Amino acid sequence: QTKTGIALLYDEVSENAYDIRLKLTKEVLTIQKQDVVCVSGTDHSANHRTVTLRRQPVGGLGLSIKGGAEHKVPVVISKIFKDQAAEQTGMLFIGDAIIQVNGINVESASHEEVVHLLRNAGDEVTITVQYLREAPSFLKLPLGSPGPSSDHSSGTSSPLFDSGLHLNGNSTNTAPSSPSSPIANEPKYEKRWLDSLSVPLSMARISRYKTGTDKLRSNAFEVLALDGVSTGILQFYTAQESADWLRAMSTNISDLTLQNMKMANKCCSPSDQVIHMGWVNERLEGTDSSQLYKFKFLALKGSSFYIFSTPPVSTLDWVRAEKIYNLCEVLFKIHKLWLADDYWLQANLYLGIHQDFDLEDQRPYCFSVMVGHGKSHYFNVELGSELAVWEKSFQRAIFLEVQRTGSKTYMCSWQGDTLCFTVDFALGFTCFDSKTKNVLWRFKFSQLKGSSDDGKTRVKLLFQNLDTKQIETKELEFQDLTAVLHCIHSFIAAKVASVDPVFIDSQSIARKYMYSN
């Protein structure tokens, strides 16, 4: 199924936007631009067309023009009137830039100069034109074929004046002149949408933010291919249109990622399958107060959580991850949710919240992954649906790894003795002497009633004795306390999930948000 629609391509340097047509298939996003093409006959002009117009007593040249050097744009044909001189040639189109009038170059001329030339050019006017493919949207040119009935522009008038040359002008000839009509062997032209750029969606990424900032683009985003090729900034007329296109493209990218995962999993053992992968933005804590984000590609595979700067394409790529963490020793945490994708922008406007408001973090869909030694990574995704998928995937990957591993043992110490502390999916907690292997104590998961730690190396675990019902405190010291606490959390959560999967689902923040909308 192919989705098509009209949008604007925004140029940040010139701050102009150009009309484009988008064509979205399952695998590719194509950007099309309008151009005038020769459909029959021979065209030797290299995009230039020279047309002779015969001024008519009623209707004059039959066209209107807009633009000029004072607006930093060429003079372009903005209207062509039905059954009058310009239309009868079959060679002129709305959006044609006028290059010459009777052999005089007007590319750098002002609006008034071109109007004066055309009005005083006599009964036969020869003009040379070239279609302006990137006509700035402020010209408000209709998008369709010539004629007022095909006006697809947004309905608001342009700040530039439309000069009508359908009046008589200074004609010396009062007799009706023969109409301007195409000669039989002359080339025929049509205005068409032509492919300008194709962006493959496999492993592509989307960004709604201005590069390196927390500033959200209003009704706009860009799509970047795996090789870094960008669509440029795609701007939409309404928040609804922007949300529809964003969702459609994200869905196609997700479907292709799923295909890539299935391909990768054919080469992996059952215990080393890819559970989920995709693009995120990672917040980089800079030396100054500005918070920069960088694209990162995350993957949950087998026993590990991977962070890449570029996606792994071959099996060899998995070893070149920037960071690899054991899934039992990470903790996934959702930070912030805003409103549904379609409506949070409108709600901001409705509540009078402007885009430049100052929040610690302006991005709506954020999560962090806490790792060993008290460190963490802070990520952001573009859509609430993506956040829900990451939450579910982390849960699943961690639970699978806990069940696969069965138990994890850590070296620890207390009062000078070197001990071993084991977290076991079936047995719970066991502490034994590292030399003699004598078991010092053992408790089930259900007996753990609380814990406290010093944020560095020491932890107190509070267990309830099943016989006396008294609380017993066990103090231990670990080299990487955070990893051990995350491991305890992973094992207990996996244990609860195995007994009561509905309870785990009910705790999902992102999924609650998804269903409430």
Coordinates of C-alpha atoms in Angstrom, one line a residue:
Q1 CA 0.0 0.0 0.0
T2 CA 1.4 3.4 -1.1
K3 CA 0.7 6.6 0.8
T4 CA 1.0 9.9 -1.1
G5 CA 0.5 13.5 -0.1
I6 CA 1.7 17.1 -0.5
A7 CA 4.2 18.6 2.0
L8 CA 6.8 21.3 2.2
L9 CA 10.6 20.9 2.2
Y10 CA 12.1 23.5 4.5
D11 CA 15.5 24.9 3.8
E12 CA 17.1 26.1 7.0
V13 CA 19.8 28.2 5.3
S14 CA 17.4 30.3 3.1
E15 CA 14.5 29.8 5.5
N16 CA 12.3 29.1 2.5
A17 CA 9.9 26.1 2.1
Y18 CA 9.2 24.4 -1.3
D19 CA 6.2 22.3 -2.3
I20 CA 7.0 18.6 -2.7
R21 CA 5.0 15.4 -3.0
L22 CA 5.7 12.4 -0.7
K23 CA 5.4 8.8 -1.8
L24 CA 5.7 6.2 0.9
T25 CA 5.9 2.5 0.2
K26 CA 6.8 -0.4 2.6
E27 CA 10.5 0.0 2.0
V28 CA 11.2 3.5 0.5
L29 CA 10.2 7.2 1.1
T30 CA 10.4 9.1 -2.2
I31 CA 10.4 12.9 -2.5
Q32 CA 9.1 14.3 -5.7
K33 CA 9.4 17.8 -7.2
Q34 CA 7.3 19.3 -9.9
D35 CA 8.9 20.0 -13.3
V36 CA 7.8 20.7 -16.9
V37 CA 8.8 17.8 -19.2
C38 CA 8.8 17.4 -23.0
V39 CA 6.3 14.6 -23.8
S40 CA 6.5 14.6 -27.6
G41 CA 8.6 16.2 -30.4
T42 CA 12.2 17.2 -29.9
D43 CA 13.4 19.5 -27.2
H44 CA 16.9 21.0 -27.7
S45 CA 16.5 23.7 -25.1
A46 CA 18.0 22.1 -22.0
N47 CA 14.9 23.0 -19.9
H48 CA 14.5 26.5 -21.5
R49 CA 11.4 27.1 -23.6
T50 CA 11.0 30.0 -25.9
V51 CA 7.4 30.9 -26.6
T52 CA 5.9 33.7 -28.8
L53 CA 2.7 35.2 -27.5
R54 CA 0.3 37.3 -29.7
R55 CA -1.4 39.9 -27.6
Q56 CA -5.2 39.7 -27.9
P57 CA -7.6 42.7 -27.8
V58 CA -9.5 41.1 -25.0
G59 CA -7.3 39.3 -22.4
G60 CA -3.9 40.6 -23.5
L61 CA -1.2 38.0 -22.9
G62 CA -3.5 35.9 -20.6
L63 CA -1.2 35.5 -17.6
S64 CA -0.2 37.1 -14.3
I65 CA 3.2 37.3 -12.7
K66 CA 4.7 37.4 -9.2
G67 CA 8.1 37.8 -7.6
G68 CA 11.1 39.8 -8.7
A69 CA 14.7 40.6 -7.6
E70 CA 13.5 42.7 -4.6
H71 CA 12.1 39.4 -3.2
K72 CA 15.2 37.4 -4.0
V73 CA 13.2 35.3 -6.4
P74 CA 12.8 35.4 -10.2
V75 CA 9.6 36.7 -11.7
V76 CA 7.3 33.7 -12.2
I77 CA 4.0 33.1 -13.9
S78 CA 1.4 32.9 -11.1
K79 CA -1.8 32.6 -13.1
I80 CA -2.7 31.4 -16.6
F81 CA -6.2 32.4 -17.9
K82 CA -8.4 29.8 -19.7
D83 CA -8.7 30.1 -23.5
Q84 CA -6.4 33.1 -23.6
A85 CA -3.0 33.7 -25.3
A86 CA -0.7 32.0 -22.8
E87 CA -2.8 28.9 -22.4
Q88 CA -3.3 28.5 -26.1
T89 CA 0.5 28.0 -26.7
G90 CA 0.4 24.8 -24.6
M91 CA 4.0 25.6 -23.6
L92 CA 3.6 27.8 -20.5
F93 CA 2.9 26.7 -16.9
I94 CA 2.2 28.2 -13.5
G95 CA 5.6 28.2 -11.8
D96 CA 7.6 29.1 -15.0
A97 CA 10.4 31.6 -14.2
I98 CA 10.7 34.3 -17.0
I99 CA 14.3 34.5 -18.1
Q100 CA 14.1 36.7 -21.2
V101 CA 11.5 39.1 -22.8
N102 CA 12.2 39.8 -26.5
G103 CA 15.8 38.8 -26.1
I104 CA 16.4 41.0 -22.9
N105 CA 17.6 39.1 -19.9
V106 CA 15.3 39.7 -16.9
E107 CA 16.7 37.2 -14.3
S108 CA 17.9 40.1 -12.1
A109 CA 15.1 42.4 -12.9
S110 CA 12.5 43.8 -10.4
H111 CA 8.8 43.0 -10.6
E112 CA 8.0 46.5 -12.0
E113 CA 10.7 46.3 -14.6
V114 CA 9.3 43.0 -16.0
V115 CA 5.7 44.3 -15.9
H116 CA 6.8 47.4 -17.9
L117 CA 8.7 45.3 -20.5
L118 CA 5.8 42.9 -21.0
R119 CA 3.2 45.7 -21.3
N120 CA 5.3 47.7 -23.8
A121 CA 6.6 44.8 -25.9
G122 CA 4.3 45.2 -28.8
D123 CA 1.7 42.8 -30.2
E124 CA 4.2 39.8 -30.5
V125 CA 6.1 39.0 -27.3
T126 CA 8.8 36.3 -27.3
I127 CA 9.6 35.0 -23.8
T128 CA 12.1 32.4 -22.6
V129 CA 11.1 30.5 -19.5
Q130 CA 12.4 27.8 -17.2
Y131 CA 10.3 25.9 -14.7
L132 CA 11.3 27.0 -11.1
R133 CA 11.4 23.6 -9.4
E134 CA 12.0 25.1 -5.9
A135 CA 9.5 27.9 -5.9
P136 CA 9.4 29.3 -2.3
S137 CA 6.1 28.6 -0.6
F138 CA 5.5 32.3 0.1
L139 CA 4.7 32.7 -3.7
K140 CA 1.6 30.7 -3.0
L141 CA 1.5 29.1 -6.4
P142 CA -1.2 26.6 -7.2
L143 CA 0.1 23.0 -7.4
G144 CA -2.0 21.6 -10.2
S145 CA -2.1 22.0 -13.9
P146 CA -2.7 25.6 -15.3
G147 CA -6.0 27.4 -14.7
P148 CA -7.8 28.8 -11.6
S149 CA -9.9 25.6 -11.1
S150 CA -6.8 23.6 -10.2
D151 CA -5.6 25.9 -7.4
H152 CA -4.4 23.6 -4.6
S153 CA -2.5 26.3 -2.7
S154 CA -3.4 26.9 0.9
G155 CA -5.9 29.7 0.2
T156 CA -4.1 32.5 2.0
S157 CA -2.9 35.3 -0.3
S158 CA 0.8 35.9 -1.0
P159 CA 2.5 38.9 0.4
L160 CA 3.7 39.5 -3.2
F161 CA 1.5 41.4 -5.6
D162 CA 0.0 39.5 -8.6
S163 CA 0.4 41.7 -11.7
G164 CA -2.2 40.7 -14.3
L165 CA -1.1 40.8 -17.9
H166 CA -4.4 39.7 -19.3
L167 CA -5.3 43.4 -20.0
N168 CA -4.6 44.9 -23.3
G169 CA -1.4 46.7 -22.4
N170 CA -0.1 49.1 -25.0
S171 CA -1.3 47.4 -28.2
T172 CA -1.2 49.3 -31.5
N173 CA -3.2 46.6 -33.2
T174 CA -6.9 46.9 -32.8
A175 CA -7.8 44.1 -35.2
P176 CA -8.2 40.6 -33.6
S177 CA -4.9 38.8 -33.9
S178 CA -4.7 35.2 -34.7
P179 CA -4.5 33.1 -31.4
S180 CA -1.2 31.9 -30.1
S181 CA -1.3 28.2 -30.8
P182 CA 1.2 25.4 -30.8
I183 CA 2.6 24.5 -34.3
A184 CA 2.2 20.9 -35.3
N185 CA 5.8 19.8 -35.1
E186 CA 6.7 21.8 -32.0
P187 CA 7.4 19.9 -28.8
K188 CA 4.6 19.3 -26.3
Y189 CA 5.1 19.9 -22.6
E190 CA 3.4 18.7 -19.4
K191 CA 3.8 19.5 -15.7
R192 CA 4.7 16.4 -13.8
W193 CA 5.9 15.2 -10.3
L194 CA 9.3 13.7 -10.8
D195 CA 11.3 11.6 -8.3
S196 CA 14.0 13.8 -6.7
L197 CA 15.3 11.7 -3.8
S198 CA 14.6 8.1 -2.5
V199 CA 15.4 7.2 1.1
P200 CA 15.5 3.5 2.0
L201 CA 13.6 2.9 5.3
S202 CA 15.5 -0.1 6.5
M203 CA 17.3 0.9 9.7
A204 CA 16.3 4.6 8.9
R205 CA 15.7 7.0 11.8
I206 CA 13.3 9.9 12.4
S207 CA 14.0 13.2 14.2
R208 CA 11.5 15.8 15.3
Y209 CA 14.1 18.0 17.0
K210 CA 16.4 20.7 15.8
T211 CA 19.9 19.3 15.7
G212 CA 21.6 19.0 19.1
T213 CA 18.8 20.8 21.0
D214 CA 15.6 20.1 22.9
K215 CA 13.7 22.4 20.5
L216 CA 10.8 20.4 18.8
R217 CA 10.1 21.3 15.2
S218 CA 6.4 22.4 14.8
N219 CA 4.6 19.9 12.5
A220 CA 7.9 18.9 11.0
F221 CA 10.6 16.1 11.1
E222 CA 13.4 14.7 9.0
V223 CA 14.1 11.1 8.0
L224 CA 17.7 9.9 7.9
A225 CA 18.7 6.7 6.0
L226 CA 21.2 4.2 7.3
D227 CA 24.0 5.8 5.1
G228 CA 23.2 9.3 6.6
V229 CA 21.3 10.6 3.6
S230 CA 18.6 13.0 4.8
T231 CA 15.2 13.9 3.3
G232 CA 15.7 17.4 4.7
I233 CA 13.1 18.9 6.9
L234 CA 9.6 17.8 5.9
Q235 CA 7.0 20.3 7.0
F236 CA 3.2 19.7 7.1
Y237 CA 0.3 22.0 7.1
T238 CA -1.4 20.6 10.2
A239 CA -0.4 18.8 13.4
Q240 CA -2.7 15.9 12.4
E241 CA -1.0 15.5 9.0
S242 CA 2.4 15.5 10.6
A243 CA 1.3 12.9 13.2
D244 CA -0.2 10.7 10.4
W245 CA 2.9 10.7 8.3
L246 CA 5.2 10.3 11.4
R247 CA 3.2 7.2 12.4
A248 CA 3.1 5.7 8.9
M249 CA 6.8 6.1 8.4
S250 CA 7.6 4.8 12.0
T251 CA 5.4 1.7 11.3
N252 CA 7.2 0.9 8.1
I253 CA 10.6 1.4 9.7
S254 CA 9.5 -0.9 12.6
D255 CA 8.2 -3.6 10.2
L256 CA 11.6 -3.6 8.3
T257 CA 13.5 -3.8 11.7
L258 CA 11.4 -6.8 12.6
Q259 CA 12.4 -8.4 9.2
N260 CA 16.1 -7.6 10.0
M261 CA 15.7 -9.2 13.4
K262 CA 14.2 -12.4 12.0
M263 CA 17.1 -12.6 9.5
A264 CA 19.7 -12.1 12.3
N265 CA 18.0 -14.7 14.5
K266 CA 18.4 -17.4 11.8
C267 CA 22.1 -17.2 12.4
C268 CA 21.9 -17.1 16.2
S269 CA 21.4 -19.9 18.7
P270 CA 18.1 -20.1 20.6
S271 CA 19.8 -18.6 23.7
D272 CA 21.2 -15.7 21.7
Q273 CA 18.2 -14.3 19.9
V274 CA 17.5 -10.6 19.2
I275 CA 14.5 -9.6 21.3
H276 CA 14.3 -5.9 20.1
M277 CA 16.5 -3.3 18.5
G278 CA 16.0 0.3 17.2
W279 CA 17.2 3.9 17.2
V280 CA 16.9 6.2 20.2
N281 CA 18.5 9.5 21.2
E282 CA 20.9 9.4 24.1
R283 CA 21.4 12.5 26.2
L284 CA 25.0 13.5 26.6
E285 CA 25.9 15.3 29.7
G286 CA 28.0 18.2 28.4
T287 CA 30.5 20.3 30.3
D288 CA 28.1 23.3 30.1
S289 CA 24.5 23.4 30.9
S290 CA 23.2 22.6 27.4
Q291 CA 22.0 19.0 27.0
L292 CA 22.9 17.5 23.7
Y293 CA 21.4 14.3 22.3
K294 CA 23.1 11.9 20.0
F295 CA 21.5 9.1 17.9
K296 CA 22.3 5.6 19.3
F297 CA 21.2 2.2 18.2
L298 CA 20.1 -0.1 21.0
A299 CA 19.7 -3.9 20.9
L300 CA 18.6 -6.6 23.4
K301 CA 20.2 -9.8 22.3
G302 CA 20.7 -13.0 24.3
S303 CA 22.2 -12.2 27.7
S304 CA 23.2 -8.6 26.8
F305 CA 22.1 -5.0 26.3
Y306 CA 24.1 -3.4 23.5
I307 CA 24.6 0.3 22.7
F308 CA 25.9 1.1 19.1
S309 CA 26.7 4.3 17.2
T310 CA 25.6 2.6 14.0
P311 CA 23.4 -0.5 13.6
P312 CA 25.0 -4.0 13.4
V313 CA 24.6 -5.1 9.8
S314 CA 26.6 -8.4 9.9
T315 CA 27.3 -10.9 12.6
L316 CA 30.8 -9.5 13.1
D317 CA 29.4 -6.1 13.9
W318 CA 28.1 -7.2 17.3
V319 CA 31.6 -7.1 18.8
R320 CA 32.0 -3.5 18.0
A321 CA 29.3 -2.1 20.3
E322 CA 30.2 1.0 22.3
K323 CA 28.9 -0.6 25.5
I324 CA 27.7 -4.1 26.4
Y325 CA 25.9 -4.9 29.7
N326 CA 24.6 -8.1 31.2
L327 CA 20.8 -7.9 31.2
C328 CA 20.4 -9.3 34.8
E329 CA 22.4 -6.3 36.0
V330 CA 20.5 -3.4 34.4
L331 CA 17.4 -1.6 35.6
F332 CA 14.9 0.0 33.1
K333 CA 13.0 3.1 34.3
I334 CA 10.5 5.3 32.5
H335 CA 11.0 9.0 33.1
K336 CA 8.4 11.0 31.4
L337 CA 5.2 10.7 29.4
W338 CA 3.2 13.5 27.7
L339 CA -0.1 13.3 25.9
A340 CA -0.9 11.1 22.9
D341 CA 1.2 11.8 19.8
D342 CA -1.6 13.4 17.9
Y343 CA -2.6 15.9 20.5
W344 CA 0.3 16.9 22.8
L345 CA 1.3 19.7 20.4
Q346 CA -2.2 21.1 20.2
A347 CA -2.6 20.8 23.9
N348 CA 0.6 22.9 24.4
L349 CA -0.8 25.6 22.2
Y350 CA -4.2 25.4 23.9
L351 CA -2.6 25.7 27.3
G352 CA -0.4 28.6 26.1
I353 CA 2.8 26.7 26.6
H354 CA 5.3 27.9 23.9
Q355 CA 8.0 25.8 22.3
D356 CA 10.8 27.7 24.0
F357 CA 9.6 27.0 27.6
D358 CA 12.3 26.1 30.0
L359 CA 12.1 22.6 31.4
E360 CA 14.9 20.3 32.6
D361 CA 14.0 18.1 29.7
Q362 CA 11.5 19.1 27.1
R363 CA 11.4 15.7 25.4
P364 CA 8.3 13.7 26.1
Y365 CA 9.2 10.0 25.8
C366 CA 12.2 9.3 28.0
F367 CA 13.6 6.2 29.8
S368 CA 16.9 5.5 31.5
V369 CA 18.8 2.2 31.8
M370 CA 20.7 2.1 35.1
V371 CA 23.9 0.0 35.0
G372 CA 26.7 -1.0 37.3
H373 CA 28.7 1.3 39.6
G374 CA 25.8 3.7 39.9
K375 CA 26.0 4.8 36.3
S376 CA 23.0 5.2 33.9
H377 CA 22.2 6.0 30.3
Y378 CA 19.3 8.4 29.5
F379 CA 17.4 7.9 26.3
N380 CA 14.5 9.5 24.4
V381 CA 12.3 8.0 21.6
E382 CA 10.0 9.9 19.1
L383 CA 6.7 8.1 19.9
G384 CA 4.8 6.9 22.9
S385 CA 4.2 3.6 21.1
E386 CA 8.0 3.1 20.8
L387 CA 8.4 3.7 24.6
A388 CA 5.8 1.0 25.3
V389 CA 7.7 -1.5 23.1
W390 CA 11.0 -0.8 24.8
E391 CA 9.5 -1.3 28.2
K392 CA 7.9 -4.6 27.3
S393 CA 11.1 -5.7 25.4
F394 CA 13.4 -5.0 28.4
Q395 CA 11.1 -6.9 30.7
R396 CA 11.0 -9.9 28.3
A397 CA 14.7 -9.9 27.7
I398 CA 15.6 -9.7 31.4
F399 CA 13.1 -12.4 32.4
L400 CA 14.4 -14.8 29.7
E401 CA 18.0 -14.2 30.8
V402 CA 17.1 -14.8 34.5
Q403 CA 15.4 -18.1 33.6
R404 CA 18.3 -19.1 31.3
T405 CA 21.0 -18.2 33.8
G406 CA 19.2 -19.7 36.8
S407 CA 21.6 -18.2 39.3
K408 CA 24.3 -15.6 39.7
T409 CA 27.0 -15.5 42.3
Y410 CA 29.0 -12.5 43.5
M411 CA 32.1 -12.2 45.7
C412 CA 31.5 -10.2 48.8
S413 CA 33.0 -9.6 52.3
W414 CA 31.9 -9.1 55.8
Q415 CA 34.1 -8.3 58.8
G416 CA 37.2 -9.5 57.0
D417 CA 35.8 -12.8 55.7
T418 CA 35.6 -13.4 51.9
L419 CA 32.1 -14.7 51.1
C420 CA 30.0 -15.7 48.1
F421 CA 26.4 -14.4 47.7
T422 CA 24.1 -16.3 45.3
V423 CA 20.8 -15.2 43.8
D424 CA 19.0 -18.3 42.6
F425 CA 15.7 -18.4 40.6
A426 CA 14.5 -21.6 42.4
L427 CA 16.1 -21.2 45.9
G428 CA 16.3 -17.5 46.6
F429 CA 19.4 -16.1 48.4
T430 CA 22.3 -18.1 49.7
C431 CA 25.5 -16.9 51.4
F432 CA 28.5 -19.2 51.8
D433 CA 32.2 -19.2 52.7
S434 CA 34.3 -18.8 49.6
K435 CA 37.0 -21.3 50.9
T436 CA 35.1 -24.0 52.8
K437 CA 31.8 -23.6 50.7
N438 CA 29.9 -23.9 54.0
V439 CA 26.4 -22.3 53.7
L440 CA 26.1 -19.5 56.3
W441 CA 22.5 -18.6 55.6
R442 CA 19.7 -19.1 53.1
F443 CA 16.4 -17.3 52.5
K444 CA 13.5 -17.5 50.0
F445 CA 12.6 -14.5 47.9
S446 CA 9.4 -14.1 49.9
Q447 CA 11.4 -13.7 53.1
L448 CA 13.1 -10.5 51.9
K449 CA 11.2 -7.7 53.7
G450 CA 13.4 -4.7 53.0
S451 CA 16.9 -3.4 52.3
S452 CA 19.0 -0.3 52.8
D453 CA 22.4 0.6 51.4
D454 CA 25.1 3.4 51.8
G455 CA 25.0 4.1 48.1
K456 CA 28.6 2.9 47.8
T457 CA 29.5 -0.7 48.7
R458 CA 27.4 -1.8 51.8
V459 CA 23.9 -3.2 51.9
K460 CA 21.7 -4.4 54.7
L461 CA 19.2 -7.1 53.7
L462 CA 16.2 -7.7 56.1
F463 CA 14.8 -11.2 56.1
Q464 CA 11.9 -12.6 58.1
N465 CA 12.7 -15.9 60.0
L466 CA 9.8 -18.3 59.1
D467 CA 9.9 -19.9 62.6
T468 CA 10.3 -17.0 64.9
K469 CA 8.8 -14.3 62.5
Q470 CA 11.6 -12.1 63.7
I471 CA 13.6 -9.9 61.2
E472 CA 17.2 -10.9 60.7
T473 CA 19.6 -8.3 59.3
K474 CA 22.4 -9.5 57.0
E475 CA 25.1 -7.0 56.1
L476 CA 27.4 -7.5 53.1
E477 CA 30.0 -5.5 51.2
F478 CA 30.3 -5.7 47.4
Q479 CA 32.7 -4.2 44.9
D480 CA 29.8 -3.2 42.5
L481 CA 26.8 -2.9 44.8
T482 CA 24.5 -1.4 42.0
A483 CA 24.9 -4.5 39.8
V484 CA 24.0 -6.8 42.7
L485 CA 20.9 -4.7 43.6
H486 CA 19.8 -4.7 40.0
C487 CA 20.3 -8.5 39.8
I488 CA 18.2 -9.0 42.9
H489 CA 15.5 -6.8 41.4
S490 CA 15.6 -8.7 38.1
F491 CA 15.3 -12.1 39.8
I492 CA 12.4 -11.1 42.0
A493 CA 10.5 -9.4 39.1
A494 CA 11.1 -12.6 36.9
K495 CA 9.8 -14.7 39.8
V496 CA 6.7 -12.6 40.2
A497 CA 6.1 -12.7 36.4
S498 CA 6.4 -16.5 36.4
V499 CA 3.7 -16.7 39.2
D500 CA 1.5 -13.8 38.1
P501 CA 2.2 -12.4 34.6
V502 CA -1.0 -10.2 34.8
F503 CA 0.5 -8.3 37.7
I504 CA 3.6 -7.4 35.7
D505 CA 1.5 -6.1 32.8
S506 CA -0.6 -4.0 35.2
Q507 CA 2.6 -2.3 36.4
S508 CA 3.5 -1.1 32.8
I509 CA 3.5 2.7 32.8
A510 CA 3.9 3.1 29.1
R511 CA 1.2 0.5 28.2
K512 CA -1.3 2.1 30.6
Y513 CA -0.7 5.4 28.8
M514 CA -1.2 3.7 25.4
Y515 CA -4.5 2.0 26.4
S516 CA -5.8 5.1 28.1
N517 CA -5.6 6.9 24.7

